[in-house]
CSV table of C-alpha atoms in Angstrom, one decimal:
chain,number,residue,atom,x,y,z
A,1,MET,CA,-7.8,11.7,-29.4
A,2,THR,CA,-10.7,9.2,-29.5
A,3,THR,CA,-10.2,5.5,-30.0
A,4,GLY,CA,-13.6,4.4,-31.1
A,5,HIS,CA,-13.6,1.9,-28.3
A,6,PRO,CA,-16.8,2.7,-26.3
A,7,PRO,CA,-16.8,2.6,-22.5
A,8,PRO,CA,-17.7,-0.9,-21.3
A,9,LEU,CA,-20.7,0.2,-19.2
A,10,GLY,CA,-23.4,2.7,-19.8
A,11,PRO,CA,-26.3,4.5,-18.0
A,12,GLN,CA,-27.2,1.5,-15.8
A,13,ALA,CA,-23.8,1.7,-14.2
A,14,ALA,CA,-24.1,5.4,-13.7
A,15,LEU,CA,-27.5,4.8,-12.0
A,16,VAL,CA,-25.9,2.3,-9.6
A,17,CYS,CA,-23.3,4.8,-8.6
A,18,VAL,CA,-25.8,7.6,-8.0
A,19,LEU,CA,-28.1,5.3,-6.0
A,20,ALA,CA,-25.2,4.1,-3.9
A,21,GLY,CA,-24.2,7.7,-3.2
A,22,VAL,CA,-27.7,8.7,-2.2
A,23,ALA,CA,-28.1,5.7,0.0
A,24,TYR,CA,-24.8,6.4,1.8
A,25,THR,CA,-25.6,10.1,2.3
A,26,LEU,CA,-29.0,9.3,3.7
A,27,ALA,CA,-27.7,6.6,6.0
A,28,ALA,CA,-24.9,8.8,7.3
A,29,GLY,CA,-27.4,11.7,7.8
A,30,ARG,CA,-29.7,9.4,9.8
A,31,LEU,CA,-26.9,8.3,12.1
A,32,ARG,CA,-25.9,12.0,12.7
A,33,ARG,CA,-29.5,13.0,13.4
A,34,ARG,CA,-29.9,10.4,16.0
A,35,GLY,CA,-26.6,11.6,17.7
A,36,ASP,CA,-24.2,8.9,16.5
A,37,GLY,CA,-20.8,10.1,15.2
A,38,TRP,CA,-20.0,9.5,11.6
A,39,PRO,CA,-17.1,11.6,10.3
A,40,ARG,CA,-17.9,13.7,7.2
A,41,ARG,CA,-14.6,12.6,5.6
A,42,ARG,CA,-16.1,9.2,5.2
A,43,ASP,CA,-18.9,10.6,3.1
A,44,ALA,CA,-16.2,12.5,1.1
A,45,THR,CA,-14.2,9.2,0.7
A,46,PHE,CA,-17.2,7.3,-0.5
A,47,GLY,CA,-18.2,10.0,-2.9
A,48,THR,CA,-14.8,10.2,-4.4
A,49,GLY,CA,-14.7,6.4,-4.8
A,50,LEU,CA,-18.0,6.5,-6.6
A,51,ALA,CA,-16.9,9.3,-8.8
A,52,LEU,CA,-13.8,7.4,-9.8
A,53,LEU,CA,-15.8,4.3,-10.4
A,54,LEU,CA,-18.3,6.2,-12.6
A,55,TRP,CA,-15.4,7.8,-14.5
A,56,GLY,CA,-13.8,4.4,-15.1
A,57,TRP,CA,-17.0,2.7,-16.1
A,58,CYS,CA,-18.6,5.4,-18.3
A,59,GLY,CA,-16.2,8.3,-18.8
A,60,PRO,CA,-14.0,9.3,-21.7
A,61,LEU,CA,-10.3,8.7,-21.0
A,62,PRO,CA,-7.4,10.1,-23.0
A,63,GLY,CA,-4.6,8.2,-24.7
A,64,GLY,CA,-4.3,5.3,-27.0
A,65,PRO,CA,-6.4,2.1,-26.6
A,66,PHE,CA,-4.1,0.4,-24.1
A,67,THR,CA,-3.5,3.5,-22.1
A,68,GLU,CA,-7.2,4.0,-21.9
A,69,HIS,CA,-7.8,0.5,-20.8
A,70,SER,CA,-5.0,0.8,-18.2
A,71,ALA,CA,-6.6,4.0,-16.8
A,72,ARG,CA,-10.0,2.2,-16.5
A,73,HIS,CA,-8.3,-0.7,-14.8
A,74,LEU,CA,-6.6,1.7,-12.3
A,75,LEU,CA,-9.9,3.6,-11.6
A,76,VAL,CA,-12.3,0.6,-11.5
A,77,GLY,CA,-10.2,-2.1,-10.0
A,78,MET,CA,-7.8,-0.3,-7.7
A,79,ALA,CA,-8.5,3.3,-6.7
A,80,ALA,CA,-12.3,3.3,-6.4
A,81,PRO,CA,-12.6,0.0,-4.4
A,82,VAL,CA,-10.0,1.1,-1.8
A,83,LEU,CA,-11.7,4.4,-1.3
A,84,LEU,CA,-15.1,2.7,-1.0
A,85,VAL,CA,-13.8,0.2,1.5
A,86,LEU,CA,-12.1,3.0,3.6
A,87,ALA,CA,-15.6,4.6,3.9
A,88,ARG,CA,-16.8,1.5,5.9
A,89,PRO,CA,-20.0,0.8,3.9
A,90,LEU,CA,-20.8,-2.4,5.8
A,91,THR,CA,-20.5,-0.8,9.2
A,92,LEU,CA,-22.8,2.1,8.1
A,93,THR,CA,-25.3,-0.4,6.7
A,94,LEU,CA,-25.4,-2.5,9.8
A,95,ARG,CA,-25.8,0.6,12.0
A,96,THR,CA,-28.6,2.0,9.9
A,97,LEU,CA,-30.7,-1.1,9.5
A,98,PRO,CA,-33.2,-1.7,12.2
A,99,PRO,CA,-32.6,-4.8,14.3
A,100,GLY,CA,-34.1,-8.0,12.9
A,101,GLY,CA,-34.4,-9.7,9.5
A,102,PRO,CA,-32.1,-8.1,6.9
A,103,ARG,CA,-29.6,-6.8,9.4
A,104,ARG,CA,-29.2,-10.2,11.0
A,105,THR,CA,-28.9,-11.9,7.5
A,106,LEU,CA,-26.2,-9.4,6.5
A,107,LEU,CA,-24.2,-9.9,9.7
A,108,ARG,CA,-24.5,-13.7,9.3
A,109,VAL,CA,-23.2,-13.4,5.7
A,110,ALA,CA,-20.3,-11.2,6.8
A,111,HIS,CA,-19.4,-13.6,9.6
A,112,SER,CA,-20.0,-16.8,7.6
A,113,ARG,CA,-17.3,-19.3,7.0
A,114,PRO,CA,-17.2,-18.8,3.2
A,115,ALA,CA,-16.8,-15.1,3.7
A,116,GLY,CA,-14.0,-15.8,6.1
A,117,TRP,CA,-12.2,-17.8,3.4
A,118,LEU,CA,-12.8,-15.2,0.7
A,119,LEU,CA,-11.5,-12.5,3.1
A,120,LEU,CA,-8.4,-14.4,3.9
A,121,PRO,CA,-5.8,-11.8,2.7
A,122,PRO,CA,-3.7,-14.1,0.5
A,123,LEU,CA,-6.7,-15.7,-1.2
A,124,ALA,CA,-8.3,-12.3,-1.9
A,125,ALA,CA,-4.9,-11.2,-3.3
A,126,VAL,CA,-4.8,-14.2,-5.6
A,127,LEU,CA,-8.3,-13.5,-6.8
A,128,HIS,CA,-7.5,-9.9,-7.4
A,129,ILE,CA,-3.9,-9.9,-8.8
A,130,GLY,CA,-4.4,-13.4,-10.3
A,131,GLY,CA,-7.4,-12.1,-12.3
A,132,THR,CA,-5.3,-9.3,-13.6
A,133,TRP,CA,-2.5,-11.7,-14.6
A,134,ALA,CA,-5.1,-13.9,-16.4
A,135,LEU,CA,-6.4,-10.9,-18.2
A,136,TYR,CA,-3.1,-9.6,-19.5
A,137,ARG,CA,-1.1,-12.8,-19.8
A,138,THR,CA,-3.6,-15.2,-21.5
A,139,GLY,CA,-5.7,-14.6,-24.5
A,140,LEU,CA,-8.5,-13.2,-22.3
A,141,MET,CA,-8.0,-9.6,-23.2
A,142,SER,CA,-8.1,-10.2,-27.0
A,143,LEU,CA,-11.3,-12.2,-26.4
A,144,THR,CA,-12.9,-9.3,-24.6
A,145,HIS,CA,-12.3,-7.2,-27.7
A,146,HIS,CA,-14.6,-9.5,-29.7
A,147,HIS,CA,-17.2,-10.3,-27.1
A,148,PRO,CA,-18.6,-7.1,-25.4
A,149,PRO,CA,-20.5,-9.1,-22.7
A,150,LEU,CA,-17.2,-10.6,-21.7
A,151,ASP,CA,-15.7,-7.1,-21.5
A,152,VAL,CA,-18.5,-6.1,-19.1
A,153,LEU,CA,-18.0,-9.2,-17.0
A,154,VAL,CA,-14.3,-8.5,-16.8
A,155,HIS,CA,-15.0,-4.9,-15.6
A,156,LEU,CA,-17.4,-6.2,-13.0
A,157,HIS,CA,-14.9,-8.8,-11.8
A,158,MET,CA,-12.3,-6.0,-11.5
A,159,VAL,CA,-14.4,-4.0,-9.1
A,160,ALA,CA,-15.6,-7.0,-7.1
A,161,ALA,CA,-12.1,-8.4,-6.7
A,162,GLY,CA,-10.8,-4.9,-5.8
A,163,LEU,CA,-13.4,-4.6,-3.1
A,164,LEU,CA,-12.7,-8.0,-1.8
A,165,PHE,CA,-9.0,-7.3,-1.6
A,166,GLY,CA,-9.7,-3.9,0.1
A,167,PHE,CA,-11.9,-5.5,2.7
A,168,ALA,CA,-9.4,-8.4,3.3
A,169,VAL,CA,-6.5,-6.0,3.8
A,170,CYS,CA,-8.1,-3.1,5.7
A,171,ARG,CA,-10.6,-5.0,7.8
A,172,LEU,CA,-12.3,-1.8,9.0
A,173,ASP,CA,-15.7,-3.3,8.7
A,174,PRO,CA,-16.9,-6.2,11.0
A,175,VAL,CA,-16.0,-9.2,8.9
A,176,ARG,CA,-15.2,-12.7,10.1
A,177,GLY,CA,-12.0,-13.3,12.0
A,178,PRO,CA,-9.2,-11.0,12.9
A,179,ARG,CA,-6.2,-11.3,10.7
A,180,SER,CA,-2.8,-10.3,12.0
A,181,LEU,CA,-1.1,-7.1,10.8
A,182,PRO,CA,2.0,-9.0,9.6
A,183,LEU,CA,-0.2,-11.3,7.4
A,184,ARG,CA,-2.0,-8.3,5.9
A,185,ALA,CA,1.1,-6.3,5.4
A,186,GLY,CA,2.9,-9.3,3.9
A,187,THR,CA,0.0,-9.9,1.6
A,188,LEU,CA,0.2,-6.2,0.5
A,189,LEU,CA,3.9,-6.6,-0.1
A,190,LEU,CA,3.6,-9.7,-2.3
A,191,ALA,CA,0.5,-8.3,-4.2
A,192,GLY,CA,2.3,-5.0,-4.8
A,193,ALA,CA,5.4,-6.9,-6.1
A,194,ALA,CA,3.3,-9.1,-8.4
A,195,HIS,CA,1.5,-6.0,-9.7
A,196,ALA,CA,4.9,-4.2,-10.3
A,197,VAL,CA,6.3,-7.2,-12.2
A,198,LEU,CA,3.1,-7.5,-14.3
A,199,ALA,CA,3.2,-3.8,-15.2
A,200,LYS,CA,6.9,-3.9,-16.1
A,201,GLY,CA,6.3,-7.0,-18.2
A,202,LEU,CA,3.5,-5.3,-20.1
A,203,TYR,CA,6.0,-2.5,-20.9
A,204,ALA,CA,8.1,-5.0,-22.8
A,205,ALA,CA,5.4,-7.2,-24.3
A,206,GLY,CA,1.6,-6.5,-24.7
A,207,PRO,CA,-1.1,-9.1,-23.9
A,208,PRO,CA,-1.1,-12.1,-26.2
A,209,GLY,CA,-3.3,-11.7,-29.3
A,210,THR,CA,-3.5,-7.9,-29.1
A,211,LYS,CA,-1.7,-5.3,-31.2
A,212,PHE,CA,-1.0,-2.0,-29.5
A,213,ALA,CA,1.5,0.6,-30.7
A,214,ALA,CA,4.7,0.5,-28.7
A,215,GLY,CA,4.3,4.1,-27.3
A,216,ASP,CA,0.7,3.3,-26.2
A,217,LEU,CA,1.9,0.2,-24.5
A,218,HIS,CA,4.7,2.0,-22.7
A,219,THR,CA,2.4,4.8,-21.5
A,220,GLY,CA,-0.2,2.3,-20.3
A,221,ALA,CA,2.3,0.1,-18.5
A,222,GLN,CA,3.8,3.1,-16.8
A,223,LEU,CA,0.4,4.4,-15.7
A,224,MET,CA,-0.3,0.9,-14.3
A,225,TYR,CA,3.0,0.8,-12.5
A,226,TYR,CA,2.9,4.2,-10.8
A,227,GLY,CA,-0.9,4.1,-10.3
A,228,GLY,CA,-0.3,0.8,-8.5
A,229,ASP,CA,2.3,2.5,-6.2
A,230,ALA,CA,-0.2,5.2,-5.3
A,231,VAL,CA,-2.9,2.7,-4.3
A,232,GLU,CA,-0.4,0.6,-2.5
A,233,LEU,CA,0.7,3.7,-0.5
A,234,LEU,CA,-2.9,4.4,0.4
A,235,LEU,CA,-3.5,0.9,1.6
A,236,ALA,CA,-0.2,0.9,3.6
A,237,ALA,CA,-1.2,4.2,5.2
A,238,ALA,CA,-4.6,2.7,6.1
A,239,LEU,CA,-2.8,-0.2,7.9
A,240,ALA,CA,-0.3,2.1,9.5
A,241,VAL,CA,-3.0,4.4,10.9
A,242,GLN,CA,-4.9,1.4,12.2
A,243,TRP,CA,-1.8,0.2,14.0
A,244,TYR,CA,-1.1,3.7,15.4
A,245,ALA,CA,-4.6,4.1,16.8
A,246,ALA,CA,-4.7,0.6,18.2
A,247,THR,CA,-1.3,1.0,20.1
A,248,GLY,CA,-2.5,4.4,21.3
A,249,ARG,CA,-5.6,2.8,22.8
A,250,ARG,CA,-3.4,0.1,24.4
A,251,TYR,CA,-1.1,2.7,25.9
A,252,ALA,CA,-4.1,4.6,27.3
A,253,ARG,CA,-5.4,1.4,28.9
A,254,ALA,CA,-2.1,0.6,30.3
A,255,ALA,CA,-1.7,4.1,31.7
A,256,ALA,CA,-5.2,3.9,33.2
A,257,ARG,CA,-4.4,0.6,34.9
A,258,ALA,CA,-1.2,2.0,36.3
A,259,GLY,CA,-3.2,4.9,37.8
A,260,HIS,CA,-2.0,8.0,36.0
A,261,GLY,CA,-4.1,9.7,33.4
A,262,ALA,CA,-7.0,7.4,33.7
A,263,GLY,CA,-9.1,7.2,30.5
A,264,PRO,CA,-12.8,8.0,30.4
A,265,ARG,CA,-13.8,4.4,30.5
A,266,VAL,CA,-12.1,3.9,33.9
A,267,GLN,CA,-13.6,6.9,35.6
A,268,ARG,CA,-16.9,5.4,36.3
A,269,PRO,CA,-18.8,7.0,39.2
A,270,GLN,CA,-18.5,4.8,42.3
A,271,ALA,CA,-21.9,3.5,43.2
B,1,MET,CA,5.2,-6.6,28.4
B,2,ASP,CA,2.4,-3.9,28.7
B,3,GLU,CA,3.4,-3.3,32.3
B,4,GLN,CA,7.1,-2.9,31.4
B,5,ARG,CA,6.1,-0.5,28.7
B,6,THR,CA,4.0,1.5,31.2
B,7,HIS,CA,6.9,1.8,33.6
B,8,ALA,CA,9.3,2.8,30.8
B,9,ARG,CA,6.8,5.3,29.5
B,10,ARG,CA,8.9,8.4,30.0
B,11,ALA,CA,12.3,6.9,29.3
B,12,THR,CA,13.8,7.1,25.8
B,13,GLU,CA,14.3,3.9,23.8
B,14,PRO,CA,17.7,4.3,22.2
B,15,ARG,CA,17.8,0.9,20.4
B,16,ARG,CA,14.4,1.3,19.0
B,17,SER,CA,15.1,4.9,17.9
B,18,LEU,CA,18.2,3.6,16.1
B,19,ALA,CA,16.3,0.8,14.4
B,20,VAL,CA,13.5,3.1,13.3
B,21,GLY,CA,16.0,5.6,11.9
B,22,ALA,CA,17.7,2.7,10.0
B,23,VAL,CA,14.4,1.5,8.5
B,24,ILE,CA,13.7,5.0,7.2
B,25,GLY,CA,17.3,5.4,6.0
B,26,ALA,CA,17.3,2.2,4.0
B,27,ALA,CA,14.0,3.0,2.5
B,28,VAL,CA,15.0,6.5,1.5
B,29,MET,CA,18.2,5.2,-0.1
B,30,ALA,CA,16.3,2.6,-2.0
B,31,ALA,CA,13.9,5.3,-3.2
B,32,ILE,CA,16.8,7.6,-4.2
B,33,ASP,CA,18.5,4.7,-6.1
B,34,GLU,CA,15.3,3.9,-7.9
B,35,ILE,CA,14.1,7.4,-8.6
B,36,VAL,CA,17.4,9.0,-9.6
B,37,PHE,CA,19.0,6.1,-11.5
B,38,HIS,CA,16.1,4.1,-12.8
B,39,GLN,CA,13.5,6.8,-13.5
B,40,ILE,CA,15.3,10.1,-14.1
B,41,LEU,CA,18.7,9.1,-15.5
B,42,HIS,CA,17.5,5.9,-17.1
B,43,TRP,CA,20.8,4.3,-16.4
B,44,HIS,CA,19.0,1.1,-15.8
B,45,HIS,CA,15.7,1.2,-17.5
B,46,PHE,CA,12.1,0.8,-16.4
B,47,TYR,CA,12.3,-2.6,-17.9
B,48,ASP,CA,15.8,-3.9,-17.8
B,49,ARG,CA,16.1,-6.3,-20.7
B,50,SER,CA,19.3,-7.8,-19.4
B,51,SER,CA,17.7,-9.2,-16.3
B,52,ASP,CA,15.7,-12.4,-16.2
B,53,GLY,CA,12.4,-13.2,-14.5
B,54,VAL,CA,13.9,-13.6,-11.0
B,55,ALA,CA,15.7,-10.3,-11.2
B,56,LEU,CA,12.5,-8.6,-12.3
B,57,LEU,CA,10.6,-10.2,-9.3
B,58,SER,CA,13.4,-9.1,-6.9
B,59,ASP,CA,13.1,-5.6,-8.4
B,60,GLY,CA,9.3,-5.6,-7.8
B,61,LEU,CA,9.8,-6.8,-4.2
B,62,LEU,CA,12.5,-4.2,-3.5
B,63,HIS,CA,10.3,-1.4,-4.9
B,64,THR,CA,7.2,-2.5,-2.9
B,65,ALA,CA,9.2,-3.1,0.3
B,66,GLU,CA,10.8,0.3,0.0
B,67,LEU,CA,7.3,2.0,-0.1
B,68,LEU,CA,6.0,-0.1,2.8
B,69,ALA,CA,9.1,0.5,4.8
B,70,LEU,CA,8.8,4.3,4.4
B,71,VAL,CA,5.2,4.2,5.7
B,72,ALA,CA,6.1,1.8,8.5
B,73,GLY,CA,9.2,3.8,9.5
B,74,PHE,CA,7.4,7.1,9.8
B,75,VAL,CA,4.5,5.6,11.8
B,76,LEU,CA,7.0,3.9,14.2
B,77,PHE,CA,8.8,7.3,14.4
B,78,ALA,CA,5.5,9.0,15.3
B,79,ASP,CA,4.8,6.3,17.9
B,80,LEU,CA,8.2,7.0,19.6
B,81,ARG,CA,7.5,10.7,19.6
B,82,ARG,CA,4.0,10.5,21.1
B,83,ARG,CA,5.5,8.3,24.0
B,84,ASP,CA,8.4,10.7,24.5
B,85,ALA,CA,10.6,7.7,23.8
B,86,LEU,CA,12.5,9.1,20.9
B,87,SER,CA,16.3,9.6,21.3
B,88,PRO,CA,17.0,12.0,18.4
B,89,ALA,CA,20.8,11.3,18.5
B,90,HIS,CA,20.2,7.6,18.0
B,91,ALA,CA,17.6,8.1,15.4
B,92,ARG,CA,20.0,10.3,13.4
B,93,ALA,CA,22.8,7.7,13.7
B,94,GLY,CA,20.3,5.0,12.6
B,95,LEU,CA,19.2,7.1,9.6
B,96,LEU,CA,22.8,7.3,8.3
B,97,LEU,CA,23.6,3.7,9.1
B,98,GLY,CA,20.5,2.7,7.1
B,99,LEU,CA,21.4,4.9,4.1
B,100,GLY,CA,25.0,3.6,4.0
B,101,ALA,CA,24.1,0.0,4.6
B,102,PHE,CA,21.6,-0.1,1.8
B,103,GLN,CA,24.0,1.6,-0.6
B,104,LEU,CA,26.9,-0.7,0.3
B,105,PHE,CA,24.7,-3.8,0.1
B,106,ASP,CA,23.4,-2.7,-3.3
B,107,GLY,CA,26.9,-1.9,-4.5
B,108,ILE,CA,28.5,-5.1,-3.3
B,109,VAL,CA,25.9,-7.8,-3.2
B,110,ASP,CA,23.5,-6.8,-6.0
B,111,HIS,CA,26.1,-5.3,-8.4
B,112,LYS,CA,29.1,-7.5,-7.8
B,113,LEU,CA,28.1,-10.8,-6.2
B,114,LEU,CA,24.7,-11.5,-7.7
B,115,ARG,CA,25.3,-9.3,-10.8
B,116,LEU,CA,21.6,-8.4,-10.9
B,117,HIS,CA,22.3,-5.1,-12.6
B,118,GLN,CA,25.2,-2.7,-13.1
B,119,ILE,CA,25.1,1.0,-12.4
B,120,ARG,CA,25.5,1.8,-16.1
B,121,TYR,CA,25.8,0.0,-19.3
B,122,GLY,CA,28.1,0.5,-22.3
B,123,VAL,CA,30.8,2.3,-20.3
B,124,ASP,CA,33.6,1.4,-17.9
B,125,VAL,CA,31.7,1.0,-14.6
B,126,THR,CA,34.8,1.0,-12.4
B,127,PRO,CA,34.6,4.8,-11.4
B,128,TYR,CA,30.9,4.5,-10.9
B,129,ASP,CA,31.3,1.5,-8.6
B,130,TRP,CA,34.0,3.2,-6.6
B,131,ALA,CA,32.0,6.4,-6.2
B,132,TRP,CA,28.8,4.5,-5.2
B,133,ASN,CA,30.5,2.1,-2.8
B,134,LEU,CA,32.8,4.7,-1.2
B,135,ALA,CA,29.9,7.1,-0.7
B,136,GLY,CA,28.0,4.2,1.0
B,137,LEU,CA,30.9,3.4,3.2
B,138,ALA,CA,31.3,7.1,4.2
B,139,LEU,CA,27.6,7.2,5.2
B,140,LEU,CA,28.0,4.0,7.1
B,141,LEU,CA,31.1,5.3,8.9
B,142,VAL,CA,29.5,8.6,9.8
B,143,GLY,CA,26.4,6.7,11.1
B,144,ALA,CA,28.7,4.4,13.2
B,145,ALA,CA,30.5,7.4,14.7
B,146,LEU,CA,27.2,9.1,15.5
B,147,SER,CA,25.9,6.0,17.2
B,148,VAL,CA,29.0,5.6,19.3
B,149,ARG,CA,28.7,9.3,20.3
B,150,ALA,CA,25.0,8.9,21.1
B,151,ALA,CA,25.8,5.8,23.2
B,152,ARG,CA,28.5,7.7,25.1
B,153,ARG,CA,26.2,10.6,25.9
B,154,GLY,CA,23.7,8.2,27.3
B,155,PRO,CA,20.1,7.5,26.4
B,156,ARG,CA,18.7,10.7,27.9
B,157,THR,CA,20.1,13.1,25.4
B,158,PRO,CA,17.5,15.9,24.9
């Protein structure tokens, strides 16, 4: 069933995805050749994220117009950004770039005060979920139907806000300021609740100024609701694994200090 | 704190085992409630038209909290296991306490005091209410009995 609504982005977007994939693979290969560890599953995570992004930007999607839109929203704004963030692109870039100019600039940007503000989890959540609320609960969505450039802009904002939210919550890359686990988990909780409420509301009433068939609206809203759950679980698991690894390191250090089962860092040769 | 933890490394942590079990139990019962009654039986719908905005928000919060609590509960459980600090008897007791406490809280506070939603619409809810609340009470009592037994046997139950 085709809808006649063309995908928002075309060949340029596909080119961006392919280039990003090639760059990541080359960089990871370079690290491995020089003897640095870079797990292969990160390559797979990044590749999957790019594939989902490509699909959401350019690919055909089944269902009525709203279901199709909802699937794109899920792929471009939620699933793909989280996977891309989990592959630690910033860390990889910083480790591949030679010391000096671009590397220093990139690090300075990542550690800058404005980046710190943007990456404050609650603010990133407001930009991400707030943007979604604005799209579906104001006349914005009906406007995008009449102005294709606006539609493109909305899709670019989706991926940018999704990436920002992922960076802010996961913090796997070296960005400014540590943020406590309770803050990040609490933000995830509120953002997830706001998303669930929005999806349930769309089930009952579509975005203002648009006319979607009831069945289409219901399928799209349910897709958004359960898709949101899946992404939320992925983010929660990422946080949980971080906590698990960090406490594991703490136990190992404490055990090493107490003198049993000394870790590798402690067993330095006595000069 | 770190030092204390190091010294207690091989001892089980009964209270923590109980709490972790309770977190998992409450999350599982919330999930059962939502999956069975909201999504499979459609007794209260995906969008419950009888509830207002606040009830909808509380539903969203409950749903998200239940997912996060499941993940948190299992990672805390894994942490107890890797430190050999798990007391299985206490964790089992906690699991049942969590299951029963969530069910009873839902049945009494959500259904009756706040009247957020009822189990079913268009029928006499009395038998449903009794079944739901008594089942919750039974789980809670079994959990309490298990926790008393676990405490009597001492924290070092294998």
